[in-house]
Tab-separated table of C-alpha atoms in Angstrom:
chain	number	residue	atom	x	y	z
A	1	MET	CA	51.233	-121.108	206.627
A	2	GLY	CA	52.628	-121.984	203.184
A	3	GLN	CA	52.101	-120.030	200.041
A	4	LYS	CA	48.889	-120.493	198.135
A	5	PRO	CA	49.293	-122.547	194.965
A	6	LYS	CA	49.640	-120.677	191.683
A	7	VAL	CA	46.365	-121.088	189.773
A	8	TYR	CA	46.581	-121.583	186.003
A	9	ALA	CA	43.455	-120.804	183.980
A	10	ILE	CA	42.983	-123.475	181.310
A	11	THR	CA	40.297	-123.184	178.653
A	12	VAL	CA	39.074	-126.650	177.664
A	13	PHE	CA	37.524	-127.700	174.350
A	14	ASP	CA	36.111	-131.200	174.854
A	15	GLY	CA	35.853	-131.891	171.126
A	16	ASP	CA	33.853	-134.337	169.050
A	17	GLY	CA	33.661	-138.122	168.825
A	18	ILE	CA	36.142	-139.603	171.289
A	19	GLY	CA	37.209	-136.101	172.317
A	20	PRO	CA	35.281	-135.911	175.607
A	21	GLU	CA	36.270	-139.503	176.458
A	22	ILE	CA	39.996	-138.754	176.354
A	23	MET	CA	39.727	-135.266	177.817
A	24	ALA	CA	37.983	-136.342	181.046
A	25	PRO	CA	40.750	-138.700	182.290
A	26	THR	CA	43.403	-136.183	181.201
A	27	LEU	CA	41.874	-133.477	183.389
A	28	LYS	CA	41.637	-135.988	186.247
A	29	LEU	CA	45.327	-136.753	185.764
A	30	LEU	CA	46.241	-133.051	185.821
A	31	GLN	CA	44.243	-132.540	189.002
A	32	ARG	CA	46.063	-135.472	190.608
A	33	VAL	CA	49.432	-134.061	189.589
A	34	ALA	CA	48.474	-130.689	191.071
A	35	SER	CA	47.473	-132.347	194.351
A	36	LEU	CA	50.819	-134.158	194.496
A	37	PHE	CA	52.866	-130.985	194.040
A	38	GLY	CA	50.645	-128.541	195.903
A	39	SER	CA	52.447	-125.510	194.436
A	40	PHE	CA	50.087	-125.100	191.495
A	41	SER	CA	46.483	-125.829	190.585
A	42	PHE	CA	44.227	-125.545	187.564
A	43	ASP	CA	41.007	-123.675	186.911
A	44	PHE	CA	39.387	-125.512	183.980
A	45	LYS	CA	36.783	-123.641	181.941
A	46	HIS	CA	34.877	-125.769	179.408
A	47	VAL	CA	33.687	-123.943	176.301
A	48	PRO	CA	31.758	-125.151	173.222
A	49	ALA	CA	33.065	-125.664	169.699
A	50	GLY	CA	33.223	-128.398	167.100
A	51	ALA	CA	31.245	-130.244	164.485
A	52	GLY	CA	28.583	-131.340	166.943
A	53	HIS	CA	28.112	-127.766	168.102
A	54	PHE	CA	27.862	-126.666	164.453
A	55	ARG	CA	25.209	-129.311	163.827
A	56	ASP	CA	23.169	-128.130	166.802
A	57	THR	CA	23.627	-124.359	166.510
A	58	GLY	CA	25.032	-123.564	163.052
A	59	GLU	CA	28.188	-122.182	164.686
A	60	ALA	CA	31.477	-124.112	164.921
A	61	LEU	CA	33.546	-121.716	167.033
A	62	PRO	CA	31.548	-119.163	169.059
A	63	LYS	CA	33.119	-115.786	169.759
A	64	ALA	CA	32.750	-116.367	173.496
A	65	SER	CA	34.864	-119.512	173.166
A	66	ILE	CA	37.540	-117.604	171.258
A	67	ASP	CA	37.540	-114.907	173.941
A	68	ALA	CA	37.905	-117.532	176.670
A	69	ALA	CA	40.822	-119.095	174.825
A	70	ARG	CA	42.483	-115.716	174.423
A	71	ALA	CA	42.097	-114.910	178.134
A	72	ALA	CA	43.420	-118.247	179.423
A	73	ASP	CA	46.951	-119.126	180.460
A	74	ALA	CA	46.731	-122.037	178.002
A	75	VAL	CA	44.198	-124.001	175.980
A	76	LEU	CA	43.681	-127.757	176.062
A	77	LEU	CA	41.799	-128.966	172.997
A	78	SER	CA	40.650	-132.498	172.265
A	79	ALA	CA	39.986	-134.149	168.905
A	80	MET	CA	37.516	-132.217	166.752
A	81	GLY	CA	35.534	-132.733	163.587
A	82	LEU	CA	33.104	-135.341	162.287
A	83	PRO	CA	33.336	-136.507	158.653
A	84	SER	CA	29.575	-136.755	158.418
A	85	ILE	CA	29.070	-133.080	159.276
A	86	ARG	CA	30.248	-130.705	156.565
A	87	LYS	CA	29.765	-127.186	155.299
A	88	PRO	CA	27.704	-126.561	152.158
A	89	ASP	CA	30.937	-126.449	150.107
A	90	GLY	CA	31.780	-130.020	151.173
A	91	THR	CA	34.640	-129.198	153.560
A	92	GLU	CA	34.723	-130.491	157.128
A	93	ILE	CA	34.178	-128.410	160.241
A	94	THR	CA	37.640	-127.408	161.521
A	95	PRO	CA	37.394	-124.961	164.446
A	96	GLN	CA	40.798	-126.142	165.656
A	97	ILE	CA	42.321	-124.621	162.516
A	98	ASP	CA	40.200	-121.479	162.785
A	99	LEU	CA	41.436	-121.041	166.355
A	100	ARG	CA	45.045	-120.974	165.133
A	101	PHE	CA	44.226	-118.035	162.904
A	102	GLU	CA	42.185	-116.226	165.563
A	103	LEU	CA	45.009	-116.490	168.139
A	104	GLU	CA	47.832	-116.112	165.589
A	105	LEU	CA	49.409	-119.419	166.572
A	106	TYR	CA	52.160	-119.476	163.977
A	107	ALA	CA	54.344	-122.289	165.406
A	108	GLY	CA	52.876	-125.787	165.271
A	109	VAL	CA	55.134	-128.015	167.387
A	110	ARG	CA	55.018	-131.743	166.613
A	111	PRO	CA	57.490	-133.883	168.611
A	112	VAL	CA	58.638	-137.152	167.045
A	113	ARG	CA	60.256	-139.404	169.622
A	114	VAL	CA	60.673	-143.074	170.345
A	115	TYR	CA	61.056	-144.140	173.976
A	116	PRO	CA	64.157	-146.324	174.520
A	117	GLY	CA	62.893	-149.894	174.224
A	118	GLN	CA	59.652	-148.903	172.468
A	119	SER	CA	58.465	-150.987	169.551
A	120	THR	CA	58.643	-149.073	166.251
A	121	PRO	CA	57.993	-149.939	162.572
A	122	LEU	CA	61.668	-149.209	161.856
A	123	ALA	CA	63.860	-152.289	162.312
A	124	ASP	CA	67.136	-150.361	162.586
A	125	PRO	CA	68.283	-150.361	166.256
A	126	ARG	CA	69.170	-146.663	165.879
A	127	ALA	CA	65.419	-145.986	165.861
A	128	GLU	CA	65.635	-145.829	169.667
A	129	GLN	CA	67.618	-142.591	169.215
A	130	ILE	CA	64.783	-140.801	167.387
A	131	ASP	CA	63.980	-137.521	169.124
A	132	PHE	CA	63.311	-134.546	166.869
A	133	VAL	CA	60.711	-131.804	166.638
A	134	LEU	CA	58.822	-130.749	163.535
A	135	ILE	CA	57.691	-127.118	163.585
A	136	ARG	CA	54.870	-126.438	161.188
A	137	GLU	CA	53.979	-122.853	160.349
A	138	SER	CA	50.284	-122.803	161.227
A	139	THR	CA	48.695	-119.634	159.845
A	140	GLU	CA	49.949	-119.236	156.279
A	141	GLY	CA	51.076	-121.446	153.408
A	142	LEU	CA	48.299	-123.292	151.608
A	143	PHE	CA	46.005	-122.899	154.628
A	144	ALA	CA	46.091	-119.076	154.552
A	145	HIS	CA	43.205	-118.856	152.079
A	146	MET	CA	41.606	-122.240	152.723
A	147	HIS	CA	38.091	-120.787	152.637
A	148	GLU	CA	38.715	-118.912	149.392
A	149	GLY	CA	39.592	-121.653	146.907
A	150	GLN	CA	37.885	-121.300	143.550
A	151	ILE	CA	36.298	-123.952	141.348
A	152	HIS	CA	35.776	-122.714	137.809
A	153	GLY	CA	33.053	-124.783	136.208
A	154	ASP	CA	34.109	-128.418	136.013
A	155	GLN	CA	37.495	-127.778	134.408
A	156	GLU	CA	39.703	-125.976	136.906
A	157	ALA	CA	40.269	-125.275	140.590
A	158	THR	CA	42.744	-122.886	142.216
A	159	GLU	CA	44.146	-122.336	145.714
A	160	THR	CA	46.527	-119.627	146.920
A	161	LEU	CA	49.744	-120.119	148.931
A	162	ARG	CA	50.860	-117.216	151.127
A	163	ILE	CA	54.252	-116.635	152.760
A	164	THR	CA	55.049	-113.394	154.632
A	165	ARG	CA	58.283	-112.084	156.105
A	166	PRO	CA	56.919	-111.104	159.567
A	167	VAL	CA	55.495	-114.565	160.251
A	168	CYS	CA	58.541	-116.347	158.816
A	169	GLU	CA	60.911	-114.346	161.003
A	170	LYS	CA	58.948	-115.199	164.139
A	171	LEU	CA	58.675	-118.837	163.084
A	172	PHE	CA	62.388	-119.258	162.407
A	173	ASP	CA	63.407	-117.450	165.592
A	174	PHE	CA	61.093	-119.791	167.499
A	175	ALA	CA	62.766	-122.792	165.841
A	176	PHE	CA	66.272	-121.583	166.685
A	177	ARG	CA	65.336	-120.825	170.296
A	178	LEU	CA	63.796	-124.267	170.664
A	179	ALA	CA	66.984	-125.804	169.270
A	180	GLN	CA	68.968	-123.860	171.868
A	181	GLN	CA	66.779	-125.253	174.652
A	182	ARG	CA	67.160	-128.786	173.322
A	183	ALA	CA	70.942	-128.386	173.054
A	184	ILE	CA	71.104	-127.530	176.757
A	185	LYS	CA	68.704	-130.326	177.686
A	186	PHE	CA	70.526	-133.031	175.711
A	187	ASP	CA	74.056	-131.551	175.891
A	188	ARG	CA	74.607	-131.624	172.155
A	189	THR	CA	75.041	-129.339	169.168
A	190	ALA	CA	71.820	-127.684	168.034
A	191	ARG	CA	70.652	-128.018	164.458
A	192	VAL	CA	67.716	-126.526	162.565
A	193	THR	CA	66.710	-127.739	159.102
A	194	CYS	CA	64.453	-125.679	156.835
A	195	VAL	CA	62.185	-127.953	154.770
A	196	ASP	CA	60.830	-126.458	151.550
A	197	LYS	CA	60.515	-126.800	147.768
A	198	ALA	CA	62.752	-123.872	146.877
A	199	ASN	CA	63.996	-125.530	143.707
A	200	VAL	CA	60.573	-125.165	142.063
A	201	PHE	CA	58.498	-122.451	143.754
A	202	ARG	CA	59.457	-118.816	144.203
A	203	ALA	CA	57.451	-118.622	147.434
A	204	PHE	CA	59.606	-121.343	148.953
A	205	TRP	CA	62.811	-119.689	147.789
A	206	PHE	CA	61.550	-116.610	149.643
A	207	PHE	CA	60.828	-118.834	152.670
A	208	ARG	CA	64.338	-120.326	152.554
A	209	SER	CA	66.013	-116.941	152.049
A	210	ILE	CA	64.433	-115.573	155.219
A	211	PHE	CA	65.511	-118.720	157.089
A	212	MET	CA	69.150	-118.185	156.087
A	213	GLU	CA	68.910	-114.524	157.110
A	214	ARG	CA	67.633	-115.408	160.584
A	215	ALA	CA	70.226	-118.163	160.964
A	216	LYS	CA	72.922	-115.463	161.100
A	217	ALA	CA	71.477	-114.304	164.432
A	218	PHE	CA	72.141	-117.771	165.895
A	219	PRO	CA	75.722	-118.559	164.798
A	220	GLU	CA	76.166	-121.304	167.392
A	221	ILE	CA	73.377	-123.371	165.788
A	222	GLU	CA	73.881	-125.495	162.690
A	223	ALA	CA	71.455	-124.370	159.974
A	224	ASP	CA	70.777	-126.360	156.828
A	225	THR	CA	68.008	-126.926	154.284
A	226	ALA	CA	66.258	-129.840	152.604
A	227	TYR	CA	63.669	-130.281	149.888
A	228	VAL	CA	60.475	-131.758	151.288
A	229	ASP	CA	60.452	-134.842	149.034
A	230	ALA	CA	64.006	-135.771	150.030
A	231	LEU	CA	63.257	-135.033	153.672
A	232	ALA	CA	60.275	-137.407	153.608
A	233	MET	CA	62.593	-140.174	152.422
A	234	TRP	CA	65.228	-139.343	155.056
A	235	MET	CA	62.608	-139.390	157.810
A	236	VAL	CA	62.276	-143.102	157.063
A	237	GLN	CA	65.932	-143.814	156.276
A	238	LYS	CA	67.672	-141.859	159.041
A	239	PRO	CA	65.254	-140.001	161.348
A	240	TRP	CA	67.704	-140.236	164.263
A	241	GLU	CA	69.886	-137.617	162.559
A	242	PHE	CA	67.399	-134.739	162.893
A	243	ASP	CA	66.949	-132.165	165.658
A	244	VAL	CA	64.516	-129.374	164.720
A	245	LEU	CA	62.743	-129.258	161.351
A	246	VAL	CA	60.810	-126.144	160.321
A	247	THR	CA	58.459	-126.010	157.355
A	248	GLU	CA	55.384	-124.563	155.666
A	249	ASN	CA	51.859	-125.367	156.799
A	250	MET	CA	50.811	-128.045	154.292
A	251	PHE	CA	54.203	-129.754	154.261
A	252	GLY	CA	54.111	-129.795	158.067
A	253	ASP	CA	50.629	-131.281	158.060
A	254	ILE	CA	51.825	-134.198	155.944
A	255	LEU	CA	55.222	-134.736	157.563
A	256	SER	CA	53.786	-134.722	161.092
A	257	ASP	CA	51.674	-137.782	160.242
A	258	LEU	CA	54.762	-139.447	158.783
A	259	GLY	CA	56.462	-138.703	162.080
A	260	ALA	CA	53.596	-140.356	163.935
A	261	GLY	CA	54.006	-143.379	161.670
A	262	ILE	CA	57.653	-143.602	162.701
A	263	MET	CA	56.488	-143.719	166.319
A	264	GLY	CA	54.016	-146.429	165.369
A	265	THR	CA	50.724	-144.610	165.886
A	266	LEU	CA	48.964	-141.253	166.030
A	267	GLY	CA	47.882	-142.417	169.486
A	268	LEU	CA	51.256	-141.294	170.848
A	269	ALA	CA	51.485	-138.022	168.905
A	270	PRO	CA	50.885	-134.827	170.901
A	271	SER	CA	51.095	-131.302	169.525
A	272	ALA	CA	51.117	-127.627	170.381
A	273	ASP	CA	50.231	-124.513	168.410
A	274	ILE	CA	52.047	-121.531	169.864
A	275	GLY	CA	51.899	-117.801	169.232
A	276	ASP	CA	53.220	-114.699	170.941
A	277	ASP	CA	50.329	-114.463	173.392
A	278	ALA	CA	48.591	-117.848	173.434
A	279	ALA	CA	49.117	-121.582	173.054
A	280	VAL	CA	46.831	-124.525	172.277
A	281	PHE	CA	47.680	-128.162	173.035
A	282	GLN	CA	45.939	-131.086	171.385
A	283	PRO	CA	46.500	-134.649	170.141
A	284	CYS	CA	47.351	-135.066	166.468
A	285	HIS	CA	44.753	-137.781	165.874
A	286	GLY	CA	41.156	-137.306	164.809
A	287	SER	CA	37.848	-137.760	166.586
A	288	ALA	CA	37.420	-141.458	165.582
A	289	PRO	CA	33.598	-141.430	165.499
A	290	ASP	CA	33.584	-145.168	164.694
A	291	ILE	CA	34.670	-145.985	168.264
A	292	ALA	CA	33.088	-143.027	170.068
A	293	GLY	CA	31.070	-144.070	173.108
A	294	LYS	CA	32.737	-147.472	173.399
A	295	GLY	CA	35.249	-146.425	176.053
A	296	ILE	CA	38.213	-147.889	174.187
A	297	ALA	CA	39.896	-144.730	172.847
A	298	ASN	CA	43.599	-144.223	173.484
A	299	PRO	CA	44.095	-141.230	175.856
A	300	LEU	CA	47.912	-141.117	175.675
A	301	ALA	CA	48.303	-138.475	172.952
A	302	MET	CA	45.905	-136.247	174.890
A	303	ILE	CA	47.862	-136.859	178.102
A	304	LEU	CA	51.178	-136.139	176.367
A	305	SER	CA	49.680	-132.925	174.958
A	306	ALA	CA	48.824	-131.928	178.526
A	307	ALA	CA	52.450	-132.616	179.489
A	308	MET	CA	53.560	-130.317	176.656
A	309	MET	CA	51.221	-127.675	178.066
A	310	LEU	CA	52.872	-127.923	181.476
A	311	GLU	CA	56.317	-127.693	179.920
A	312	TRP	CA	55.326	-124.548	178.007
A	313	LEU	CA	53.705	-122.977	181.079
A	314	ALA	CA	56.855	-123.776	183.067
A	315	VAL	CA	58.944	-121.664	180.689
A	316	GLU	CA	56.388	-118.866	180.401
A	317	HIS	CA	55.938	-118.550	184.185
A	318	GLU	CA	59.368	-119.746	185.362
A	319	ASP	CA	57.707	-122.535	187.338
A	320	GLN	CA	60.127	-125.418	187.871
A	321	ASP	CA	57.491	-127.608	189.516
A	322	LEU	CA	55.477	-127.542	186.290
A	323	ALA	CA	58.583	-128.601	184.362
A	324	LYS	CA	59.161	-131.470	186.791
A	325	ALA	CA	55.494	-132.479	186.533
A	326	ALA	CA	55.687	-132.505	182.716
A	327	ARG	CA	58.729	-134.780	182.835
A	328	ILE	CA	57.063	-137.162	185.298
A	329	ILE	CA	53.938	-137.434	183.122
A	330	ASP	CA	56.042	-138.141	180.043
A	331	GLU	CA	58.069	-140.797	181.857
A	332	ALA	CA	54.881	-142.356	183.259
A	333	VAL	CA	53.453	-142.764	179.756
A	334	GLY	CA	56.755	-144.119	178.463
A	335	GLU	CA	56.869	-146.727	181.214
A	336	ASN	CA	53.679	-148.369	179.981
A	337	VAL	CA	54.492	-147.980	176.286
A	338	VAL	CA	57.861	-149.705	176.634
A	339	ALA	CA	56.517	-152.450	178.891
A	340	GLN	CA	53.406	-152.873	176.690
A	341	ARG	CA	51.293	-152.636	179.823
A	342	HIS	CA	47.733	-151.305	180.242
A	343	LEU	CA	47.556	-150.106	176.636
A	344	THR	CA	44.484	-149.720	174.438
A	345	GLY	CA	43.750	-151.854	171.397
A	346	ASP	CA	45.420	-149.564	168.864
A	347	LEU	CA	48.704	-150.192	170.705
A	348	GLY	CA	48.184	-153.939	170.930
A	349	GLY	CA	46.693	-153.987	174.427
A	350	ALA	CA	43.317	-154.785	175.916
A	351	ALA	CA	42.821	-151.873	178.345
A	352	ASN	CA	39.967	-149.439	178.033
A	353	THR	CA	40.381	-145.661	178.156
A	354	ILE	CA	39.913	-145.338	181.910
A	355	GLU	CA	42.199	-148.273	182.716
A	356	CYS	CA	44.954	-146.899	180.505
A	357	ALA	CA	44.794	-143.437	182.082
A	358	ALA	CA	44.518	-144.862	185.611
A	359	SER	CA	47.689	-146.863	185.073
A	360	VAL	CA	49.531	-143.712	183.977
A	361	ILE	CA	48.302	-141.929	187.110
A	362	ALA	CA	49.611	-144.809	189.227
A	363	ASN	CA	52.980	-144.484	187.502
A	364	ILE	CA	52.941	-140.739	188.191
A	365	GLU	CA	52.285	-141.294	191.882
A	366	LYS	CA	55.165	-143.771	192.092
A	367	ARG	CA	57.570	-141.511	190.196
A	368	ALA	CA	56.504	-138.438	192.164
A	369	ALA	CA	57.343	-140.230	195.416
A	370	SER	CA	60.755	-141.239	194.099
A	371	ASN	CA	61.363	-137.586	193.150
A	372	GLY	CA	60.563	-136.378	196.629
A	373	VAL	CA	57.077	-135.171	195.739
A	374	SER	CA	54.300	-136.182	198.098
A	375	ASP	CA	50.669	-135.214	198.494
A	376	LYS	CA	50.383	-131.552	199.448
A	377	VAL	CA	46.591	-131.525	199.182
A	378	ALA	CA	44.427	-133.852	201.216
C-alpha cells in the first residue's frame, strides 16, 4: 500500500460580498488538484469574520477565528468588507488587516506579472517581460496606529507612523531571501530595491539605513533604493527592470494597486501576508457588493492566491508536489488569460464565475496529464 497523503489544515474565511462566490470554486479546484496528485490533501475549516458578521453579531474577527488561523498550516481569505457597514468612527470593517497584526504577518507579498502574450495597458512590447514582486511591510508604518488617529475639533487631525528595527530586519531579510529564490528560478542576478521617502522623513531614513545594513549580509544581491514618487513613475515607464521592491505599509498599499493596473485589472492580482509562524493568502480586490449574488465575479485572483499558498507550503514543508501543483495552476490561469477564453466580464469575456473556474480546472487536468500526473484518488 502507498503512503497516506499529507493533510494540510487550511483555515478558510469566506468573506463578504462576492467573497463566498469566488472561494467556493477555488476550494473545488484545490480538491481536484489534490485528487490528481494523491500525495497531499486539504482539511478546510470555515470560520466567521467580516463586515456581515459584524453587522449580525457586533464582532468582526472572533477570537476563535483568530485561534483557528493561528493553528492552521495556512489561511485562505476571500474579499472582505462592505462600504455600507462601518464603525461608529466612520471607518470600514477590516478584519483582514486586524488578522495581520494578530498573526504578526510583516511581509505582504504582491506579485506583479504579465503572462507572455497577455494584453496590458502598456503599449511597449517589453511589457511582456514584467515579473517583479512588491513586498509591503504589513504591521507598521501608517497602519500601526490606525485605530488611534486623533481629530481635534474641526481644525486638525493627526496620525502616527511607526518603524521599528526588529520588524525592518525581518522584512528586509525576507526580501533578500525571496530575491535569492527568484534568481535561482529565473537564472539571473537578484536585485532588491528599497522604496521610501528618506529625503524628507527621518523615519524613512531610519528605514533605509536598516535596509543598507541588512544588504551587507547578502553581498551577491544587488541592493539599491528609490524614492516612492520616482518609483511610481518608473513602474509605468520601465516596470520590466524591477525584481523585488520592499517598502512601508501605506506606500505598499498604493503601489500594489498600481501594479495591478499594469497587469490590467485587480482581478488577476493575488497576494500573501507572511510572518514567522503563519501566512494568509487573499486576492487584492475588494468584495464588490454591487455584483454580489449575480454569479459573474472573477475568481482568478482568488485562484492565483491559492496557488501562492501551495508554493509557500511547498517551501515550508519541502513538498515538491505542492510546488508542481502551484505551477500548473498558474499556467492554467495564464492559458485562458492569454487566449482570452472563458473570462469574466471585467476581463472582456462573457463567462460567469463557475464557467471561468471550470475552464481553469479543465486546463489543470490537461496540464497535469502532460506532466505525468494522473488521478490518484477515485
